[in-house]
Coordinates of C-alpha atoms (C1' of nucleotides) in Angstrom, one line a residue:
Chain V
X1 CA 25.3 155.0 50.8
X2 CA 24.3 152.3 52.9
X3 CA 26.1 151.2 55.6
X4 CA 26.0 149.4 59.3
X5 CA 24.7 146.1 60.3
X6 CA 21.4 146.0 62.3
X7 CA 19.4 143.1 63.6
X8 CA 15.8 143.3 63.3
X9 CA 12.7 141.3 63.8
X10 CA 10.7 139.4 61.3
X11 CA 7.1 139.3 62.4
X12 CA 4.6 136.5 61.4
X13 CA 3.3 138.5 58.5
X14 CA 6.9 138.5 56.9
X15 CA 7.6 142.3 57.8
X16 CA 10.9 143.9 58.4
X17 CA 11.8 147.5 59.5
X18 CA 14.9 148.8 57.7
X19 CA 16.8 151.7 59.7
X20 CA 15.4 155.1 59.3
X21 CA 18.7 156.5 57.8
X22 CA 17.9 153.7 55.0
X23 CA 14.3 154.5 54.4
X24 CA 15.2 158.3 53.7
X25 CA 17.3 157.0 50.8
X26 CA 14.2 155.0 49.7
X27 CA 11.5 156.8 49.3
X28 CA 10.7 156.1 45.6
X29 CA 10.2 152.5 46.6
X30 CA 12.5 149.6 46.8
X31 CA 13.1 146.4 44.5
X32 CA 13.6 143.1 46.0
X33 CA 15.9 140.2 44.4
X34 CA 18.0 137.3 45.2
X35 CA 21.3 138.1 46.1
X36 CA 23.5 137.1 43.1
X37 CA 25.6 134.3 44.1
X38 CA 24.8 134.5 48.0
X39 CA 21.9 133.4 49.9
X40 CA 20.5 136.8 50.9
X41 CA 17.9 139.0 49.6
X42 CA 19.1 142.1 47.8
X43 CA 17.2 145.3 48.5
X44 CA 17.7 148.3 45.7
X45 CA 16.3 151.8 45.8
X46 CA 14.2 151.9 42.6
X47 CA 16.8 154.4 40.7
X48 CA 19.5 152.2 41.2
X49 CA 17.7 149.0 40.2
X50 CA 17.0 150.8 36.9
X51 CA 20.3 151.7 36.6
X52 CA 21.5 148.2 37.2
X53 CA 19.3 146.4 34.9
X54 CA 19.6 148.9 32.2
X55 CA 23.7 148.4 32.3
X56 CA 23.1 144.2 32.5
X57 CA 20.8 143.9 29.3
X58 CA 23.2 146.3 27.5
X59 CA 25.8 143.7 28.1
X60 CA 23.9 140.6 26.9
X61 CA 25.7 139.6 23.6
X62 CA 23.0 136.9 22.2
X63 CA 19.5 136.6 22.6
X64 CA 19.7 133.2 24.5
X65 CA 22.1 135.3 27.0
X66 CA 19.7 138.0 27.4
X67 CA 16.6 135.8 28.0
X68 CA 18.5 133.9 30.6
X69 CA 19.8 137.1 32.2
X70 CA 16.1 138.3 32.2
X71 CA 14.8 135.2 34.0
X72 CA 17.4 135.1 36.7
X73 CA 17.4 138.7 37.6
X74 CA 14.0 140.0 36.8
X75 CA 12.0 136.4 37.5
X76 CA 12.9 136.6 41.4
X77 CA 12.4 140.7 41.6
X78 CA 9.3 142.2 43.6
X79 CA 8.8 145.9 43.7
X80 CA 7.3 147.0 47.1
X81 CA 7.3 150.0 49.2
X82 CA 7.2 151.0 53.2
X83 CA 4.7 150.9 55.3
X84 CA 3.1 153.5 57.9
X85 CA 6.1 152.1 60.4
X86 CA 9.0 152.1 57.7
X87 CA 8.7 148.1 56.9
X88 CA 8.7 145.9 53.9
X89 CA 7.1 142.8 53.3
X90 CA 9.2 139.6 52.3
X91 CA 7.5 137.2 49.9
X92 CA 7.6 133.9 51.1
X93 CA 9.9 132.7 48.1
X94 CA 12.6 135.3 49.0
X95 CA 12.7 134.8 52.7
X96 CA 13.0 130.8 52.1
X97 CA 15.7 131.4 49.5
X98 CA 17.7 133.3 52.2
X99 CA 16.8 130.9 55.1
X100 CA 15.7 133.8 56.9
X101 CA 13.3 132.9 60.1
X102 CA 12.3 135.4 62.7
X103 CA 15.4 137.7 62.5
X104 CA 17.1 139.4 59.7
X105 CA 20.1 141.2 59.6
X106 CA 20.1 143.9 57.6
X107 CA 23.5 144.9 56.1
X108 CA 24.3 148.2 54.2
X109 CA 26.7 147.4 51.3
X110 CA 27.4 151.0 49.6
X111 CA 24.8 150.9 46.7
X112 CA 22.2 148.5 48.3
X113 CA 21.1 146.7 51.1
X114 CA 21.3 143.2 52.0
X115 CA 18.9 140.8 54.2
X116 CA 20.4 138.0 55.6
X117 CA 19.7 134.8 58.2
X118 CA 21.9 135.0 61.3
X119 CA 23.7 131.9 60.3
X120 CA 24.4 132.7 56.7
X121 CA 25.5 136.2 57.8
X122 CA 28.0 135.1 60.4
X123 CA 29.7 132.9 58.0
X124 CA 29.6 135.4 55.1
X125 CA 31.1 138.0 57.6
X126 CA 34.0 136.0 58.6
X127 CA 34.9 135.2 54.9
X128 CA 34.5 138.5 53.9
X129 CA 36.8 140.0 56.6
X130 CA 39.6 137.5 55.7
X131 CA 39.3 138.6 52.1
X132 CA 39.2 142.3 53.0
X133 CA 42.3 142.3 54.9
X134 CA 44.1 140.4 52.3
X135 CA 43.1 142.9 49.9
X136 CA 44.3 145.8 52.0
X137 CA 47.5 144.0 53.1
X138 CA 48.3 143.3 49.6
X139 CA 47.5 146.7 48.2
X140 CA 49.1 148.3 51.3
X141 CA 46.4 150.9 51.6
Chain O
X1 CA 46.2 165.1 61.2
X2 CA 45.7 163.9 64.7
X3 CA 48.2 163.2 67.3
X4 CA 48.3 162.5 70.8
X5 CA 46.9 159.8 73.4
X6 CA 44.0 160.9 75.8
X7 CA 41.8 158.6 78.4
X8 CA 38.2 159.4 78.6
X9 CA 35.1 158.0 80.3
X10 CA 32.4 156.2 78.3
X11 CA 29.1 156.8 80.1
X12 CA 26.2 154.4 80.4
X13 CA 24.8 155.5 77.2
X14 CA 27.9 154.9 75.3
X15 CA 28.9 158.2 74.8
X16 CA 32.7 159.1 74.2
X17 CA 33.9 163.0 74.1
X18 CA 36.7 163.4 71.8
X19 CA 39.6 165.8 72.3
X20 CA 38.4 169.5 71.0
X21 CA 41.3 169.5 68.4
X22 CA 40.0 166.5 67.0
X23 CA 36.7 167.8 66.9
X24 CA 37.3 170.9 64.9
X25 CA 38.7 168.7 61.8
X26 CA 35.5 166.4 61.9
X27 CA 32.7 169.3 61.8
X28 CA 31.4 167.1 58.7
X29 CA 30.5 164.2 60.8
X30 CA 32.6 160.8 61.0
X31 CA 32.3 157.3 60.4
X32 CA 33.1 154.8 62.9
X33 CA 34.7 151.3 61.7
X34 CA 36.1 148.0 63.0
X35 CA 39.8 148.7 63.1
X36 CA 41.2 146.7 60.2
X37 CA 43.0 143.9 61.9
X38 CA 43.1 145.4 65.4
X39 CA 40.7 145.0 68.2
X40 CA 39.7 149.0 68.0
X41 CA 37.5 151.5 66.9
X42 CA 38.7 153.4 63.8
X43 CA 36.9 157.1 63.4
X44 CA 37.2 158.5 60.3
X45 CA 36.2 162.0 59.0
X46 CA 33.6 161.9 56.6
X47 CA 35.8 163.3 53.6
X48 CA 38.6 160.6 54.4
X49 CA 36.2 157.6 54.6
X50 CA 34.8 158.2 51.2
X51 CA 38.4 158.6 50.0
X52 CA 39.4 155.2 51.5
X53 CA 36.5 153.4 50.8
X54 CA 36.6 154.6 47.1
X55 CA 39.9 153.7 46.7
X56 CA 39.2 150.2 48.1
X57 CA 36.5 149.5 45.8
X58 CA 38.3 150.3 42.8
X59 CA 41.2 147.7 43.7
X60 CA 38.1 144.7 43.6
X61 CA 39.0 142.6 40.5
X62 CA 35.9 140.6 40.2
X63 CA 32.1 141.3 40.9
X64 CA 31.9 138.9 43.7
X65 CA 35.0 140.1 45.0
X66 CA 33.6 143.6 45.0
X67 CA 30.1 142.7 46.8
X68 CA 32.6 140.9 49.5
X69 CA 34.5 143.8 50.1
X70 CA 31.5 146.1 50.2
X71 CA 30.2 143.9 53.0
X72 CA 33.3 143.8 55.0
X73 CA 33.8 147.5 54.7
X74 CA 30.4 149.1 55.0
X75 CA 28.9 146.5 56.7
X76 CA 30.9 147.3 60.1
X77 CA 30.6 151.0 59.4
X78 CA 28.4 153.7 61.1
X79 CA 28.0 157.2 60.3
X80 CA 27.4 159.7 63.4
X81 CA 28.4 163.1 64.6
X82 CA 28.9 165.1 67.6
X83 CA 26.2 166.2 70.0
X84 CA 26.1 169.3 71.9
X85 CA 29.2 168.4 74.4
X86 CA 31.4 167.2 71.6
X87 CA 30.8 163.5 72.5
X88 CA 29.9 160.8 69.8
X89 CA 27.6 157.8 70.8
X90 CA 29.3 154.2 69.8
X91 CA 27.0 151.5 69.0
X92 CA 27.2 148.3 71.1
X93 CA 28.5 146.1 68.5
X94 CA 31.5 148.0 67.9
X95 CA 32.0 148.7 72.0
X96 CA 31.8 145.2 72.4
X97 CA 34.3 144.2 69.5
X98 CA 36.6 146.6 70.9
X99 CA 36.4 145.4 74.5
X100 CA 35.6 148.7 75.8
X101 CA 33.9 149.0 79.0
X102 CA 33.6 152.5 81.1
X103 CA 37.0 154.0 79.7
X104 CA 38.1 154.4 76.3
X105 CA 41.6 155.2 75.2
X106 CA 41.4 158.0 72.1
X107 CA 44.6 157.8 69.9
X108 CA 45.4 160.2 67.1
X109 CA 47.0 158.1 64.3
X110 CA 47.6 160.8 61.5
X111 CA 44.5 160.1 59.1
X112 CA 42.1 158.7 61.6
X113 CA 41.3 158.4 65.2
X114 CA 41.5 155.4 67.0
X115 CA 39.6 154.1 70.2
X116 CA 41.1 151.5 72.5
X117 CA 40.4 149.7 75.5
X118 CA 42.6 150.2 78.4
X119 CA 43.9 146.8 78.1
X120 CA 44.2 146.5 74.4
X121 CA 45.9 149.7 74.2
X122 CA 48.6 148.6 76.7
X123 CA 49.2 145.5 74.8
X124 CA 49.6 147.3 71.0
X125 CA 51.6 149.9 72.8
X126 CA 54.3 147.6 73.9
X127 CA 54.5 145.7 70.9
X128 CA 54.5 148.5 68.6
X129 CA 57.3 150.1 70.5
X130 CA 59.2 146.6 70.5
X131 CA 58.7 146.7 66.9
X132 CA 59.5 150.2 66.2
X133 CA 62.6 149.7 67.7
X134 CA 63.5 146.5 65.5
X135 CA 62.3 148.1 62.4
X136 CA 64.7 151.1 63.6
X137 CA 67.6 148.9 63.9
X138 CA 67.2 147.0 61.0
X139 CA 67.4 149.9 58.7
X140 CA 70.3 151.7 60.6
X141 CA 68.4 154.6 61.0
Chain S
dA1 C1' 41.3 185.5 89.9
dG2 C1' 38.0 185.5 86.5
dA3 C1' 36.1 183.8 82.6
dA4 C1' 35.7 180.5 78.9
dT5 C1' 36.1 176.0 77.8
dT6 C1' 35.8 171.1 78.7
dG7 C1' 34.8 166.7 80.9
dT8 C1' 30.9 164.3 83.1
dG9 C1' 26.2 163.0 84.3
dG10 C1' 21.2 163.1 83.8
dG11 C1' 16.3 163.8 82.4
dG12 C1' 12.7 164.8 79.0
dA13 C1' 10.9 164.8 74.5
dA14 C1' 10.8 162.4 70.1
dA15 C1' 11.6 158.8 67.2
dA16 C1' 12.1 153.7 66.2
dG17 C1' 10.7 148.7 67.0
dT18 C1' 7.5 145.4 67.8
dG19 C1' 2.9 143.5 67.8
dG20 C1' -1.8 143.0 66.5
dG21 C1' -6.6 144.3 64.7
dG22 C1' -9.7 145.6 61.1
dA23 C1' -11.0 146.4 56.3
dA24 C1' -10.5 145.6 51.5
dA25 C1' -9.0 142.5 48.1
dT26 C1' -8.6 137.8 46.1
dA27 C1' -9.3 133.3 45.3
dG28 C1' -12.1 129.4 45.8
dG29 C1' -16.6 126.8 46.0
dG30 C1' -21.4 126.1 45.7
Chain J
dC1 C1' -22.8 134.4 39.5
dC2 C1' -22.9 134.8 44.1
dC3 C1' -21.6 133.8 48.7
dT4 C1' -18.0 132.6 51.8
dA5 C1' -13.3 131.9 53.5
dT6 C1' -8.8 133.7 53.3
dT7 C1' -4.9 136.4 52.4
dT8 C1' -3.0 141.3 51.9
dC9 C1' -2.6 145.8 53.0
dC10 C1' -3.0 149.8 55.8
dC11 C1' -3.8 151.9 60.2
dC12 C1' -3.7 152.0 65.2
dA13 C1' -1.4 151.2 70.1
dC14 C1' 2.5 150.4 73.2
dT15 C1' 7.0 149.9 74.6
dT16 C1' 11.6 150.8 74.3
dT17 C1' 15.5 153.3 72.7
dT18 C1' 17.6 157.1 71.0
dC19 C1' 18.4 161.7 70.5
dC20 C1' 18.4 166.5 72.0
dC21 C1' 19.1 169.8 75.8
dC22 C1' 20.5 171.4 80.4
dA23 C1' 23.3 171.4 84.3
dC24 C1' 27.3 171.3 87.4
dA25 C1' 32.1 170.4 88.2
dA26 C1' 36.8 170.5 86.6
dT27 C1' 40.3 172.4 84.1
dT28 C1' 42.5 175.9 81.2
dC29 C1' 43.5 180.3 79.5
dT30 C1' 43.9 185.0 79.7

DNA sequence: AGAATTGTGGGGAAAAGTGGGGAAATAGGG
DNA sequence: CCCTATTTCCCCACTTTTCCCCACAATTCT
């Protein structure tokens, strides 16, 4: 389980630390992928990634469908691991996609971790909070 | 079950004690989150938190919905536990959100505990009392 | 009144955040 | 094919923050 929201510096080499609590749940390495739909980088623990990709592949009904899925999901994915300081290096393509400059917001999102630029995160956060309170109100939890 | 209203000092390091009666119900650690809707910090016992987050996640209808919800719920949450003196440390972001300076009002709210700044609590309390009496009137209790 | 528990404060050790240097690997050009 | 230039990766170093422990004052309970 990942939670919390942490701002981190991205150095000139494109390295970002993840919070120690996250690292401990990702000792087996991580997969970086484009956030599905959102302008962010998704970071999956290796085990969760295989679980996810398997379940996706199983749902593709046609061959063309499956190929498209493979390109979209696996085409942008990178496997990596932590250096001695607990950092991962972000490929330029992903950093560019998420618009991340010298600061990244690391967000725990239950099963995975997301990396956002400051601006995109600010926007996403407000909209997410609005939606959350709507859901909570309507279901009266 | 949590009752009562206790004022406590927040020291320079952002530490707040909780009443001993509360601690004893939170030995497994706690999750800090933004109060939903109100400007306060919500403190959930670990077990109650998982119960709550599971029930919320189950209500998302679409995948995009679920991701947004996960961000809103998990993004603002922090897991922590008590030090030897029965205190928890509040992350700066949450303290700032709730406007808590050097004093926090600890309020028992049945399933969870809430932390308020003096000012916000005063306002919330009067409005809650007014509304409560209105509600009671309207139901003719 | 005495003892134990609780509120409050602070100090020191350990860990985490940040930056940079050098060796190995890769790629490109002669 | 070899040499050189560039990039990537791993390690080292420093600064800051966090965490854990200790100490004292005040309150409560017996």
